[in-house]
Amino acid sequence: MKSLFISSALAAVVAASPAFAQDADTVVAGADAGVADQTTEDLSGGEIIVTAQKRSESAQKVPISLTVLGEERLAEAGVTSILGLQRVVPSFSVQKAQQSANTRLAIRGIGSSGNSAIEPSVGAFVDGIYIPRPGSLLAGLNDIASVEVLRGPQGTLFGRNASMGAISFHTTRPDDEFLLEVNGEYGSYDRRRLNIIANTPISDRAAFRISGLYDETDGFGRNDLTGRHFGYSRLLSARAALALELTDTLTWTVRGDYQQVKGDGQGQQSVVADSFTPAARANFITRTGGRVPILDNTYTFRAGHSTDGSLRDEQYGVASDLSLDADGFTIRLLSSYRKWSAHQIEGDSSLTSADIFGRDARFSSKSHSQELQISSPDDLFDDKLSFVAGLYYFREVYGLDEVMNLGSGYCSSIIAYAAPARLAACNAGPLARASTFAFEQETESMAGYGQATFNVTDRLHLTGGIRYSHDSKRGDLDSRVFNTANVLRANDLVNNLIFNGGKVTYRANITYDLAPDTIVFATWATGYKSGGFDAGNGSTLGRNRVFRPETTTNWELGIKSQFLDRKLTANATLFRTDVNDFQLRSYNGTAFSVRNAGSIRQQGVEFELTARPVRGLSVGVTGTRLWSEYTDFRNAPGLPGFGGVQDLTGRRAPTSPRWQGIANAKYEGELSGSIGWSLSTDLSFQSASDIGTAGDGNPQTVQAAYGLLGARLSIFSTDDKWEAYVGGENLTDKGYCTIITSQPLNGPLGVNDPATGGTLQRCVVGDPMTVRAGFKLRFR
């Protein structure tokens, strides 16, 4: 909250100072007004305006590989949460595991698990404010004006944890027009969604906007043991914003939000049928009491194990954006505070019917930040120079707590076979609260940065950027085992874990205007992801938990072009990204651990082709061809059935499909002078990819190639007062896995294959076919 008080005080001081008002003669529209909040692309080829370089620019003039999605494009594709973005953004993926906090964002195949103390490789920002924990981004898209996905290291302007790229969400800023918008939907699996938005001017210098979102579904799964559905979720989200023009040169936007997700927290984790060998089947049946998992279809939504659980995910945040125009220079102070917590209970985490063990996990994050930024006009020194510079401060307190409860079947199903000598101790020890785990980390980060563009000629532009980031971290961990037969956890007590480190990151770019609508560019950039602590409960103990930073070096050669009066857009970027000291979080069936896992090279080409051949029709294809390899991974985890280590140097990194892309088309026409219609369709596709979580190169965790088809038919009034539509996603009901992971307790359950090194695998099943119908009313 101190951030807002500082902003308020500064606003009052500047507003009361006539010297500032008299010296400035340019009116500033506000923090994001006219920038990303207004991002749209009309069918005639209108410009898309982005803030990828902390200033308002045409996306076609920004020498960065990026994708921009406006509000209309998100609606057409049925994207209602961050999970849906991978259907419309190439080189971007989101993986959500059984534990909702474990959400992984990746660009060009590189990302980090969210339910650990590892920092993300893809920085997430809402209205310019850094969001440290990816799990907090699952709360739906409420009043989002645009989303920008920037590929490649963004270390100069966006900071230490954008080593592979950044995703930037922009909420809609209040404006001077009255609006009441109501959007309701009903769809498959009894999904109900209602979004209400109101915007009103308060005076000629103030406006207020508020929005509320309700989204509830019964879930996709059905439990054969109980006959009940699972996957229930209810989302509540509220946003409010106040925009003030304090003087002709000073604007202030204050935003607040509250979001809550409640449900059973259960996704479907089916058995990968061909991983269940006859020997594994026999052992599994014997040790779990005779019940066989459902094997009729890897992609089934039927479950034969416990799906009891609960989830309560809650967060709120406030942000202040104060902007002063001083003779063309913009001075901006961004301040924020955010608190997020998630409490998830899993009745039984073994994915069996034997009641073996469950988890009660709590995650929390309290963060605040300050960023002071100055950007120059574009025409310094006779249109030769422009720059952006700033200072940044961030602090977070992150907590992770877990209570493990052993079930009634733990001793008889696990210990009786894995360690029979400990069976008496298992029965004598406590089952409830068999172990506890508590971890807390305090992070303080400071940075200074600058980026300048020098126009050598009207066509040749040189850009250089530099940033120094310094991180200080302190962590405390307390892991206690109360049932000595608990093989899932280990005793460990370590106080005052310390990480201190800093890094200079750079960006150098040369851009040449081949024609008014064509640029070519070459870029060299570096990225940095902070080191930290292994907050897992595996074999890494004590001060060995500290791991090193991860760094990236990226080279790009690109072209952005438009032809035929902007009816044809053709963009392409060649890239090579080297990742050193990659922070790998691996899973061995019992516990997670983090290590610096050598080096990776990701290289390829990203392309975009969009055409508007006739009035009302637009077609496009965007995609990525990716070559991937570990350039050094001599200490990789062994296959689950072998254990130990192996050398994966030269092998492909996980979540790195050779091909990934989206083809889309839209036609818009008129039914009458006052009624229009549109039909849009999207086909996202990707080739085969290793989506395993262990980092062991297991061929069992490869998901075959698949495509997902979506479409939307809309009828609307041409005066934009109403709209009715039907739509759907995965219309061919294609089965696929989003994550494949080893069966928990695979060793004690006897499901490992000593001949191949494989084991029984579990599939987190992707969403089935869904359809929806909705309406939208606007009152102005």
XYZ file of C-alpha atoms in Angstrom, residues 73-767:
695
model
C -9.812 -11.629 -31.772
C -9.867 -13.202 -28.308
C -13.669 -13.478 -28.441
C -13.673 -14.996 -31.937
C -11.224 -17.701 -30.853
C -13.118 -18.453 -27.636
C -10.129 -17.534 -25.463
C -11.439 -16.918 -21.947
C -8.303 -17.682 -19.925
C -4.554 -17.810 -20.367
C -4.885 -21.557 -21.061
C -6.577 -20.796 -24.383
C -3.854 -18.502 -25.700
C -1.738 -21.402 -26.955
C -4.488 -22.076 -29.519
C -3.868 -18.690 -31.163
C -0.229 -17.796 -30.382
C 2.647 -19.668 -32.067
C 5.748 -20.632 -30.027
C 3.723 -20.249 -26.809
C 2.422 -22.996 -24.551
C 0.733 -23.325 -21.158
C 0.760 -26.503 -19.086
C -1.470 -26.803 -16.020
C -0.811 -29.792 -13.789
C -3.069 -31.474 -11.223
C -1.969 -28.903 -8.661
C -3.331 -25.655 -10.096
C -0.399 -23.604 -8.780
C 1.819 -25.724 -11.014
C 1.205 -23.736 -14.191
C 4.059 -23.540 -16.689
C 4.359 -20.798 -19.315
C 6.813 -21.485 -22.140
C 8.041 -19.656 -25.227
C 10.073 -21.514 -27.835
C 9.844 -24.602 -25.622
C 11.475 -23.142 -22.506
C 9.537 -22.502 -19.286
C 9.392 -23.201 -15.547
C 7.014 -25.003 -13.194
C 4.852 -22.678 -11.133
C 4.462 -24.508 -7.812
C 8.104 -24.135 -6.821
C 10.519 -21.343 -5.987
C 11.898 -21.284 -9.531
C 11.383 -17.958 -11.247
C 9.474 -18.021 -14.556
C 11.272 -17.938 -17.909
C 8.344 -16.023 -19.412
C 7.602 -12.772 -17.612
C 3.907 -11.982 -17.141
C 2.660 -8.402 -16.825
C -0.757 -6.824 -16.316
C -0.898 -3.115 -17.214
C 2.887 -2.984 -16.933
C 2.959 -4.642 -13.477
C 4.998 -7.825 -13.038
C 3.031 -10.885 -11.842
C 5.527 -13.225 -10.119
C 3.512 -16.464 -9.882
C 2.021 -18.025 -13.067
C -0.662 -19.884 -11.079
C -2.297 -16.561 -10.246
C -2.965 -15.943 -13.955
C -5.628 -18.675 -14.199
C -8.458 -16.420 -12.996
C -9.938 -15.672 -16.405
C -9.738 -12.743 -18.827
C -11.951 -9.983 -17.469
C -12.190 -6.735 -19.474
C -8.922 -7.391 -21.297
C -8.370 -4.997 -24.189
C -5.335 -6.758 -25.638
C -2.606 -9.316 -25.091
C 0.929 -8.985 -26.416
C 3.238 -12.020 -26.547
C 6.878 -11.055 -27.127
C 9.218 -13.853 -28.164
C 12.911 -13.877 -27.330
C 14.706 -12.374 -24.298
C 13.163 -9.101 -23.117
C 15.750 -8.563 -20.388
C 16.498 -4.918 -21.149
C 13.036 -3.406 -20.738
C 11.080 -6.139 -18.942
C 13.619 -7.479 -16.485
C 15.278 -10.502 -15.016
C 12.566 -13.116 -15.504
C 11.718 -12.531 -19.148
C 14.671 -14.607 -20.353
C 12.585 -16.340 -23.059
C 9.971 -13.656 -23.611
C 7.074 -11.831 -22.035
C 3.298 -11.849 -22.073
C 1.629 -8.530 -21.405
C -2.083 -8.130 -20.607
C -3.707 -4.710 -20.951
C -7.041 -4.040 -19.281
C -9.360 -1.460 -20.812
C -8.781 2.046 -19.517
C -11.768 4.229 -18.548
C -12.743 6.760 -21.211
C -15.175 9.663 -21.612
C -18.103 7.690 -23.066
C -20.882 6.001 -21.117
C -21.103 2.238 -21.671
C -23.021 -0.624 -20.091
C -22.188 -4.018 -21.588
C -23.738 -7.362 -20.650
C -22.342 -10.610 -22.063
C -23.919 -13.963 -21.136
C -23.050 -17.489 -22.280
C -24.250 -21.032 -21.735
C -22.323 -24.048 -22.945
C -21.310 -27.674 -22.618
C -20.907 -29.267 -19.204
C -23.404 -26.792 -17.788
C -21.027 -23.870 -18.187
C -22.525 -20.502 -17.234
C -20.641 -17.292 -17.886
C -21.717 -13.696 -17.271
C -19.570 -10.604 -17.794
C -20.879 -7.102 -16.992
C -18.895 -3.944 -17.772
C -19.796 -0.348 -16.975
C -17.884 2.780 -17.973
C -18.929 6.340 -17.144
C -17.379 9.780 -17.292
C -17.402 11.569 -13.933
C -16.374 14.940 -15.297
C -14.460 16.220 -18.290
C -11.254 15.160 -16.483
C -12.279 11.895 -14.809
C -13.768 8.546 -15.794
C -14.563 5.328 -13.967
C -14.832 1.725 -15.199
C -15.910 -1.423 -13.401
C -16.372 -4.999 -14.557
C -17.502 -8.274 -13.040
C -17.104 -11.827 -14.317
C -18.838 -15.023 -13.189
C -17.776 -18.306 -14.821
C -18.947 -21.696 -13.520
C -18.791 -25.222 -14.912
C -19.540 -28.725 -13.659
C -16.314 -30.090 -15.164
C -15.504 -32.740 -17.748
C -14.839 -35.790 -15.569
C -16.990 -38.610 -14.220
C -15.878 -40.888 -11.398
C -16.830 -44.545 -11.892
C -16.407 -45.260 -8.182
C -18.890 -42.663 -6.987
C -20.897 -41.811 -10.091
C -20.197 -38.116 -9.504
C -18.789 -35.516 -11.864
C -15.517 -33.804 -11.079
C -13.651 -30.777 -12.383
C -16.187 -28.326 -10.915
C -14.944 -24.726 -10.909
C -16.447 -21.344 -10.105
C -14.654 -18.105 -10.942
C -15.525 -14.658 -9.621
C -13.574 -11.651 -10.870
C -13.993 -7.911 -10.390
C -11.975 -5.015 -11.767
C -12.278 -1.275 -11.218
C -10.294 1.612 -12.642
C -10.329 5.369 -12.154
C -8.658 7.613 -14.741
C -7.919 11.215 -13.777
C -6.515 14.068 -15.812
C -5.137 16.057 -12.887
C -3.746 18.820 -15.108
C -3.239 19.262 -18.822
C 0.053 17.363 -18.472
C -0.489 15.012 -15.561
C -2.677 11.894 -15.613
C -3.256 9.231 -13.002
C -4.875 5.835 -13.414
C -5.640 3.733 -10.345
C -6.681 0.103 -10.807
C -7.858 -2.588 -8.436
C -8.955 -6.170 -8.864
C -10.235 -9.119 -6.847
C -10.389 -12.673 -8.176
C -11.453 -15.977 -6.661
C -11.521 -19.526 -7.997
C -13.265 -22.285 -6.027
C -13.899 -25.896 -6.928
C -12.727 -29.436 -6.407
C -9.389 -28.726 -8.097
C -9.510 -32.037 -9.939
C -8.405 -32.490 -13.527
C -8.466 -35.819 -15.315
C -5.277 -37.894 -15.201
C -5.887 -41.042 -17.191
C -3.578 -44.000 -17.749
C -1.500 -43.984 -20.933
C -2.806 -47.378 -22.027
C 0.284 -48.693 -23.839
C 2.495 -47.976 -20.799
C 0.639 -50.569 -18.699
C 2.638 -53.763 -19.289
C 1.323 -57.181 -18.205
C 3.825 -57.292 -15.308
C 2.884 -53.768 -14.224
C -0.780 -54.716 -14.426
C -0.317 -57.735 -12.172
C 1.654 -55.789 -9.567
C -0.739 -52.850 -9.660
C -3.786 -55.084 -9.108
C -2.140 -56.948 -6.255
C -0.890 -53.879 -4.420
C -3.945 -51.678 -4.792
C -6.584 -54.195 -3.861
C -7.643 -55.676 -7.167
C -9.040 -52.698 -9.081
C -7.634 -51.983 -12.543
C -7.470 -48.392 -13.864
C -9.732 -47.516 -16.766
C -7.840 -48.527 -19.899
C -10.410 -48.204 -22.683
C -8.970 -44.909 -23.920
C -5.948 -42.836 -22.917
C -8.043 -39.719 -23.433
C -11.037 -40.819 -21.372
C -12.719 -38.549 -18.865
C -13.796 -41.493 -16.736
C -11.804 -42.013 -13.547
C -11.384 -45.102 -11.413
C -9.515 -43.415 -8.581
C -10.368 -40.906 -5.875
C -11.207 -37.459 -7.218
C -12.116 -35.896 -3.886
C -10.567 -32.517 -3.235
C -11.045 -28.798 -2.935
C -9.452 -25.629 -4.252
C -9.690 -22.039 -3.099
C -7.538 -19.602 -5.053
C -7.861 -15.945 -4.116
C -6.030 -12.735 -4.953
C -6.361 -8.998 -4.974
C -4.182 -6.201 -6.247
C -3.980 -2.448 -6.546
C -1.887 -0.493 -9.032
C -1.137 3.155 -9.619
C 0.045 4.622 -12.917
C 1.080 8.273 -12.734
C 2.211 9.929 -15.957
C 3.614 13.423 -16.531
C 4.251 15.026 -19.909
C 7.121 17.519 -19.649
C 7.872 19.151 -23.014
C 7.390 15.865 -24.867
C 9.188 13.735 -22.299
C 6.964 11.295 -20.413
C 7.800 10.559 -16.792
C 5.893 7.578 -15.453
C 5.667 6.054 -11.977
C 4.169 2.564 -11.759
C 3.381 1.276 -8.257
C 1.664 -1.936 -7.219
C 0.755 -4.330 -4.417
C -0.589 -7.859 -4.929
C -1.527 -10.682 -2.585
C -2.263 -14.180 -3.883
C -3.027 -17.402 -2.040
C -4.061 -20.869 -3.129
C -5.210 -23.711 -0.879
C -5.666 -27.076 -2.552
C -6.562 -30.384 -0.898
C -6.180 -33.657 -2.802
C -8.027 -36.523 -1.094
C -5.736 -39.087 -2.695
C -2.780 -38.132 -4.890
C -1.758 -41.670 -5.804
C -4.300 -41.886 -8.660
C -5.388 -45.299 -7.369
C -8.461 -46.612 -5.581
C -6.404 -47.807 -2.599
C -6.393 -44.613 -0.489
C -2.592 -44.252 -0.318
C -1.752 -40.599 0.327
C -3.181 -37.099 -0.025
C -1.806 -33.568 0.062
C -2.979 -30.369 1.702
C -0.955 -27.580 0.070
C -0.952 -23.830 0.530
C 0.797 -21.271 -1.658
C 1.058 -17.557 -0.984
C 2.708 -14.529 -2.507
C 2.802 -10.926 -1.327
C 4.576 -8.572 -3.687
C 4.965 -4.893 -4.336
C 6.914 -2.979 -6.952
C 7.911 0.500 -8.003
C 9.092 1.538 -11.445
C 10.154 5.051 -12.413
C 10.359 5.454 -16.149
C 11.242 8.281 -18.528
C 10.698 8.171 -22.263
C 11.767 10.817 -24.709
C 9.902 12.227 -27.681
C 10.715 10.546 -30.992
C 12.310 13.622 -32.530
C 15.293 14.518 -30.352
C 18.231 16.120 -32.184
C 16.355 16.644 -35.441
C 14.614 13.255 -35.412
C 17.864 11.425 -34.692
C 17.347 10.007 -31.211
C 14.737 8.551 -28.840
C 15.198 6.675 -25.598
C 13.540 4.956 -22.644
C 15.180 4.613 -19.222
C 14.079 3.591 -15.772
C 14.673 2.331 -12.248
C 12.882 -0.706 -10.844
C 12.305 -2.169 -7.374
C 10.484 -5.405 -6.510
C 9.921 -7.309 -3.284
C 8.082 -10.580 -2.726
C 7.446 -12.895 0.205
C 6.590 -16.346 -1.156
C 5.354 -19.250 0.941
C 4.787 -22.932 0.284
C 3.323 -25.215 2.969
C 2.229 -28.819 2.717
C 0.732 -31.413 5.025
C 0.848 -35.003 3.814
C -1.743 -37.460 5.050
C -1.143 -41.164 4.516
C -4.223 -43.163 3.633
C -5.526 -46.406 5.051
C -3.916 -48.321 2.185
C -0.428 -46.827 2.397
C 1.143 -49.382 4.706
C -0.485 -52.410 3.060
C -0.092 -51.256 -0.568
C 3.297 -49.582 -0.432
C 5.397 -50.463 2.602
C 4.384 -54.110 2.715
C 5.989 -54.576 -0.719
C 8.651 -51.849 -0.886
C 10.041 -52.113 2.662
C 8.382 -54.942 4.615
C 10.818 -54.526 7.506
C 9.254 -51.135 8.169
C 5.650 -52.320 8.089
C 5.301 -52.389 11.889
C 6.695 -48.869 12.147
C 4.297 -47.743 9.427
C 1.269 -49.131 11.248
C 2.468 -47.673 14.546
C 3.143 -44.209 13.169
C 0.571 -41.488 12.489
C -1.244 -41.492 9.169
C -2.770 -38.006 9.482
C -0.042 -35.358 9.300
C 2.532 -38.011 8.481
C 4.797 -35.215 7.317
C 4.793 -31.427 7.132
C 6.720 -29.066 4.912
C 7.114 -25.297 5.220
C 9.148 -23.007 2.994
C 9.349 -19.220 2.929
C 11.398 -17.038 0.613
C 11.961 -13.295 0.631
C 13.121 -11.717 -2.613
C 14.329 -8.194 -3.175
C 15.246 -7.115 -6.672
C 16.551 -3.810 -8.023
C 17.384 -2.797 -11.560
C 18.295 0.128 -13.766
C 17.839 0.116 -17.518
C 18.036 2.189 -20.662
C 17.394 1.724 -24.351
C 18.019 4.232 -27.125
C 17.386 4.296 -30.874
C 19.585 6.379 -33.148
C 18.373 7.128 -36.678
C 21.520 7.045 -38.799
C 19.443 7.984 -41.825
C 15.726 8.108 -42.524
C 15.929 4.380 -43.243
C 18.701 3.023 -41.007
C 18.094 2.740 -37.253
C 20.421 1.466 -34.514
C 19.091 0.452 -31.085
C 21.084 -0.396 -27.998
C 19.836 -1.395 -24.570
C 21.371 -2.323 -21.239
C 20.004 -3.359 -17.860
C 21.607 -4.284 -14.570
C 19.522 -6.478 -12.257
C 20.449 -7.520 -8.735
C 18.571 -10.106 -6.672
C 18.822 -10.845 -2.975
C 16.994 -13.904 -1.656
C 16.721 -15.470 1.756
C 14.913 -18.722 2.432
C 13.934 -20.921 5.369
C 12.800 -24.528 5.053
C 11.449 -26.969 7.600
C 10.561 -30.508 6.468
C 9.508 -33.006 9.145
C 8.528 -36.667 8.859
C 6.417 -38.077 11.715
C 5.786 -41.524 10.270
C 9.230 -43.009 9.703
C 7.901 -45.251 6.929
C 6.907 -42.256 4.799
C 9.130 -42.707 1.731
C 7.657 -39.641 0.025
C 9.349 -37.039 2.206
C 12.638 -36.503 4.034
C 13.604 -34.636 7.186
C 15.402 -31.390 6.475
C 15.825 -28.178 8.429
C 17.773 -25.318 6.928
C 17.607 -21.671 7.893
C 18.928 -18.592 6.186
C 19.488 -19.945 2.702
C 21.139 -17.081 0.822
C 21.332 -16.127 -2.823
C 22.867 -12.842 -3.958
C 23.519 -12.220 -7.584
C 23.430 -9.648 -10.324
C 23.645 -9.637 -14.079
C 23.982 -7.155 -16.920
C 21.761 -7.932 -19.907
C 22.041 -6.310 -23.314
C 20.156 -5.714 -26.538
C 21.573 -4.525 -29.848
C 19.501 -4.086 -32.992
C 19.879 -2.739 -36.493
C 16.744 -2.034 -38.528
C 16.519 -0.941 -42.150
C 13.384 0.360 -43.883
C 13.382 -1.321 -47.267
C 10.109 0.422 -48.192
C 7.407 2.423 -46.383
C 5.740 -0.831 -45.255
C 8.758 -3.149 -45.098
C 11.563 -3.430 -42.557
C 14.393 -5.901 -42.079
C 16.209 -6.262 -38.774
C 18.945 -8.111 -36.928
C 19.022 -8.397 -33.134
C 21.366 -9.751 -30.476
C 19.976 -9.917 -26.944
C 20.673 -11.587 -23.635
C 18.386 -12.650 -20.797
C 18.716 -13.554 -17.135
C 16.626 -15.655 -14.768
C 17.521 -15.386 -11.113
C 19.024 -18.247 -9.155
C 17.325 -19.467 -6.012
C 16.411 -22.441 -3.872
C 15.045 -25.912 -4.498
C 11.802 -25.891 -2.524
C 11.100 -29.527 -3.350
C 11.055 -32.420 -0.940
C 13.302 -34.864 -2.733
C 16.911 -35.911 -2.216
C 18.420 -32.422 -2.467
C 18.940 -31.310 1.112
C 20.473 -28.540 3.175
C 22.519 -25.863 1.483
C 22.763 -27.941 -1.679
C 19.324 -26.529 -2.424
C 20.821 -23.310 -3.833
C 20.938 -23.287 -7.643
C 22.570 -20.902 -10.110
C 20.938 -18.325 -12.435
C 19.817 -19.303 -15.912
C 21.019 -17.140 -18.810
C 20.039 -16.869 -22.466
C 21.669 -15.453 -25.567
C 19.514 -14.818 -28.610
C 20.180 -13.876 -32.236
C 17.388 -12.912 -34.629
C 17.119 -11.929 -38.283
C 13.688 -10.802 -39.401
C 11.473 -9.090 -41.928
C 8.105 -7.390 -41.519
C 6.285 -6.368 -44.674
C 2.917 -5.301 -46.047
C 1.860 -5.084 -49.690
C -1.117 -4.229 -51.875
C -2.371 -1.359 -49.741
C -1.804 -3.472 -46.604
C -4.037 -6.258 -47.858
C -1.137 -8.715 -47.529
C 1.129 -9.017 -44.478
C 4.197 -11.261 -44.503
C 6.496 -11.459 -41.481
C 9.251 -13.923 -40.606
C 11.963 -14.194 -37.953
C 14.938 -16.549 -37.886
C 16.162 -17.113 -34.338
C 18.784 -18.979 -32.339
C 18.485 -19.054 -28.553
C 21.153 -20.585 -26.324
C 20.106 -21.365 -22.753
C 22.878 -21.974 -20.207
C 22.505 -23.462 -16.721
C 18.927 -24.416 -17.553
C 16.923 -24.782 -14.317
C 15.261 -28.180 -14.613
C 12.632 -29.384 -12.167
C 12.388 -33.137 -12.474
C 10.066 -35.775 -10.963
C 11.070 -39.356 -10.181
C 7.649 -40.689 -9.150
C 8.242 -39.882 -5.506
C 9.496 -36.299 -5.267
C 10.506 -33.226 -7.254
C 13.997 -31.725 -7.345
C 15.641 -28.771 -9.112
C 19.032 -28.735 -10.781
C 21.015 -26.653 -13.241
C 20.740 -28.974 -16.203
C 23.399 -27.976 -18.685
C 22.654 -26.113 -21.914
C 19.955 -26.043 -24.584
C 19.842 -24.577 -28.091
C 16.461 -23.669 -29.570
C 16.541 -22.344 -33.141
C 14.132 -21.999 -35.974
C 11.827 -19.682 -37.867
C 8.565 -17.958 -36.872
C 6.324 -16.744 -39.662
C 3.050 -14.913 -40.195
C 1.072 -14.538 -43.412
C -2.224 -12.632 -43.459
C -4.288 -11.750 -46.529
C -7.475 -9.772 -47.162
C -8.224 -10.746 -50.770
C -11.762 -9.339 -50.909
C -13.856 -7.076 -48.756
C -14.938 -8.797 -45.548
C -12.618 -11.800 -45.893
C -9.371 -12.310 -44.004
C -7.252 -15.464 -43.921
C -3.985 -16.141 -42.206
C -1.449 -18.655 -41.003
C 1.184 -18.228 -38.316
C 3.620 -20.831 -37.159
C 6.991 -21.982 -35.916
C 9.503 -24.517 -37.198
C 11.729 -25.371 -34.236
C 15.026 -27.244 -34.052
C 15.924 -28.183 -30.477
C 18.771 -29.950 -28.712
C 20.555 -30.230 -25.437
C 24.050 -29.003 -26.240
C 25.243 -30.301 -22.878
C 23.183 -32.537 -20.580
C 25.564 -35.221 -19.323
C 23.928 -35.522 -15.900
C 20.308 -35.957 -16.968
C 17.893 -38.006 -14.846
C 17.792 -41.669 -15.774
C 14.673 -43.346 -17.089
C 12.232 -44.199 -14.270
C 12.825 -47.945 -14.553
C 16.607 -47.557 -14.476
C 17.223 -44.616 -12.125
C 20.651 -43.004 -11.938
C 21.758 -40.545 -14.613
C 22.206 -40.539 -18.366
C 23.691 -38.361 -21.088
C 20.998 -36.601 -23.148
C 23.404 -34.320 -25.024
C 22.148 -33.969 -28.591
C 18.587 -34.989 -27.695
C 15.549 -32.762 -28.149
C 14.318 -30.699 -25.177
C 10.765 -31.274 -23.886
C 7.761 -29.159 -24.991
C 9.581 -28.398 -28.250
C 7.471 -29.630 -31.186
C 9.083 -29.353 -34.602
C 5.978 -27.612 -35.949
C 3.396 -25.478 -34.199
C 0.950 -23.057 -35.774
C -2.491 -21.616 -36.332
C -4.554 -21.216 -39.500
C -7.542 -18.896 -39.319
C -10.172 -17.357 -41.523
C -12.994 -14.859 -41.047
C -15.730 -13.582 -43.292
C -17.979 -10.676 -42.382
C -21.024 -9.565 -44.354
C -24.436 -7.912 -44.120
C -27.864 -9.473 -43.829
C -29.487 -6.063 -44.127
C -28.506 -2.451 -43.724
C -28.657 -2.732 -39.924
C -27.692 -6.363 -39.317
C -24.365 -7.994 -40.062
C -22.942 -11.474 -39.676
C -19.542 -13.073 -39.374
C -18.070 -16.570 -39.400
C -14.602 -17.216 -38.044
C -12.617 -20.408 -37.667
C -9.259 -21.387 -36.179
C -7.216 -24.549 -36.580
C -4.280 -24.877 -34.192
C -1.828 -27.702 -34.771
C 1.413 -29.081 -33.447
C 3.642 -32.003 -34.298
C 4.726 -34.730 -31.882
C 6.355 -33.445 -28.703
C 7.778 -34.723 -25.428
C 5.449 -33.285 -22.776
C 6.937 -35.167 -19.830
C 7.804 -33.509 -16.533
C 10.844 -35.573 -15.527
C 13.389 -34.224 -18.022
C 14.545 -37.796 -18.711
C 13.867 -38.029 -22.446
C 11.410 -40.876 -21.905
C 9.838 -41.891 -25.254
C 6.667 -42.807 -23.326
C 5.958 -39.124 -22.677
C 5.721 -38.112 -26.345
C 2.313 -36.778 -27.373
C 1.504 -37.531 -31.013
C 0.702 -34.718 -33.436
C -2.806 -33.259 -33.232
C -4.938 -30.322 -34.304
C -7.790 -28.456 -32.629
C -10.601 -26.855 -34.623
C -12.687 -23.960 -33.332
C -15.380 -21.795 -34.949
C -17.781 -18.961 -34.141
C -20.885 -17.700 -35.978
C -22.157 -14.269 -35.010
C -25.092 -12.026 -35.905
C -24.889 -8.412 -34.779
C -26.308 -4.957 -35.250
C -24.170 -2.664 -37.338
C -24.536 0.082 -34.726
C -22.738 -2.219 -32.239
C -25.689 -2.426 -29.811
C -26.199 -6.196 -29.733
C -24.686 -9.480 -30.808
C -25.789 -13.131 -30.686
C -23.391 -15.984 -31.381
C -22.674 -19.685 -31.199
C -19.218 -21.189 -31.094
C -17.138 -24.137 -30.059
C -13.641 -25.431 -29.444
C -12.090 -28.793 -30.314
C -15.037 -29.411 -32.601
C -13.662 -32.764 -33.807
C -13.396 -33.928 -30.164
C -9.718 -34.752 -30.591
C -8.125 -36.526 -27.631
C -4.720 -35.326 -26.469
C -2.567 -34.959 -23.359
C -1.268 -31.639 -22.075
C 1.203 -33.282 -19.653
C 2.412 -36.868 -19.283
C 3.955 -37.803 -15.956
C 5.073 -40.964 -14.179
C 2.650 -42.818 -11.910
C 3.178 -41.588 -8.334
C 5.055 -44.206 -6.264
C 5.859 -46.094 -9.451
C 8.685 -48.055 -7.818
C 6.816 -49.289 -4.739
C 3.754 -50.086 -6.865
C 5.898 -52.329 -9.077
C 4.961 -50.687 -12.385
C 8.498 -49.980 -13.655
C 9.768 -51.922 -16.658
C 13.355 -53.092 -16.001
C 13.821 -54.031 -19.665
C 13.016 -50.649 -21.234
C 13.369 -48.303 -18.268
C 9.778 -47.175 -18.719
C 6.954 -47.035 -16.217
C 3.217 -46.550 -15.969
C 2.431 -43.058 -17.304
C -0.416 -40.681 -16.497
C -1.967 -38.259 -18.994
C -3.438 -34.895 -18.027
C -6.215 -34.938 -20.608
C -6.869 -31.840 -22.693
C -10.343 -30.316 -22.949
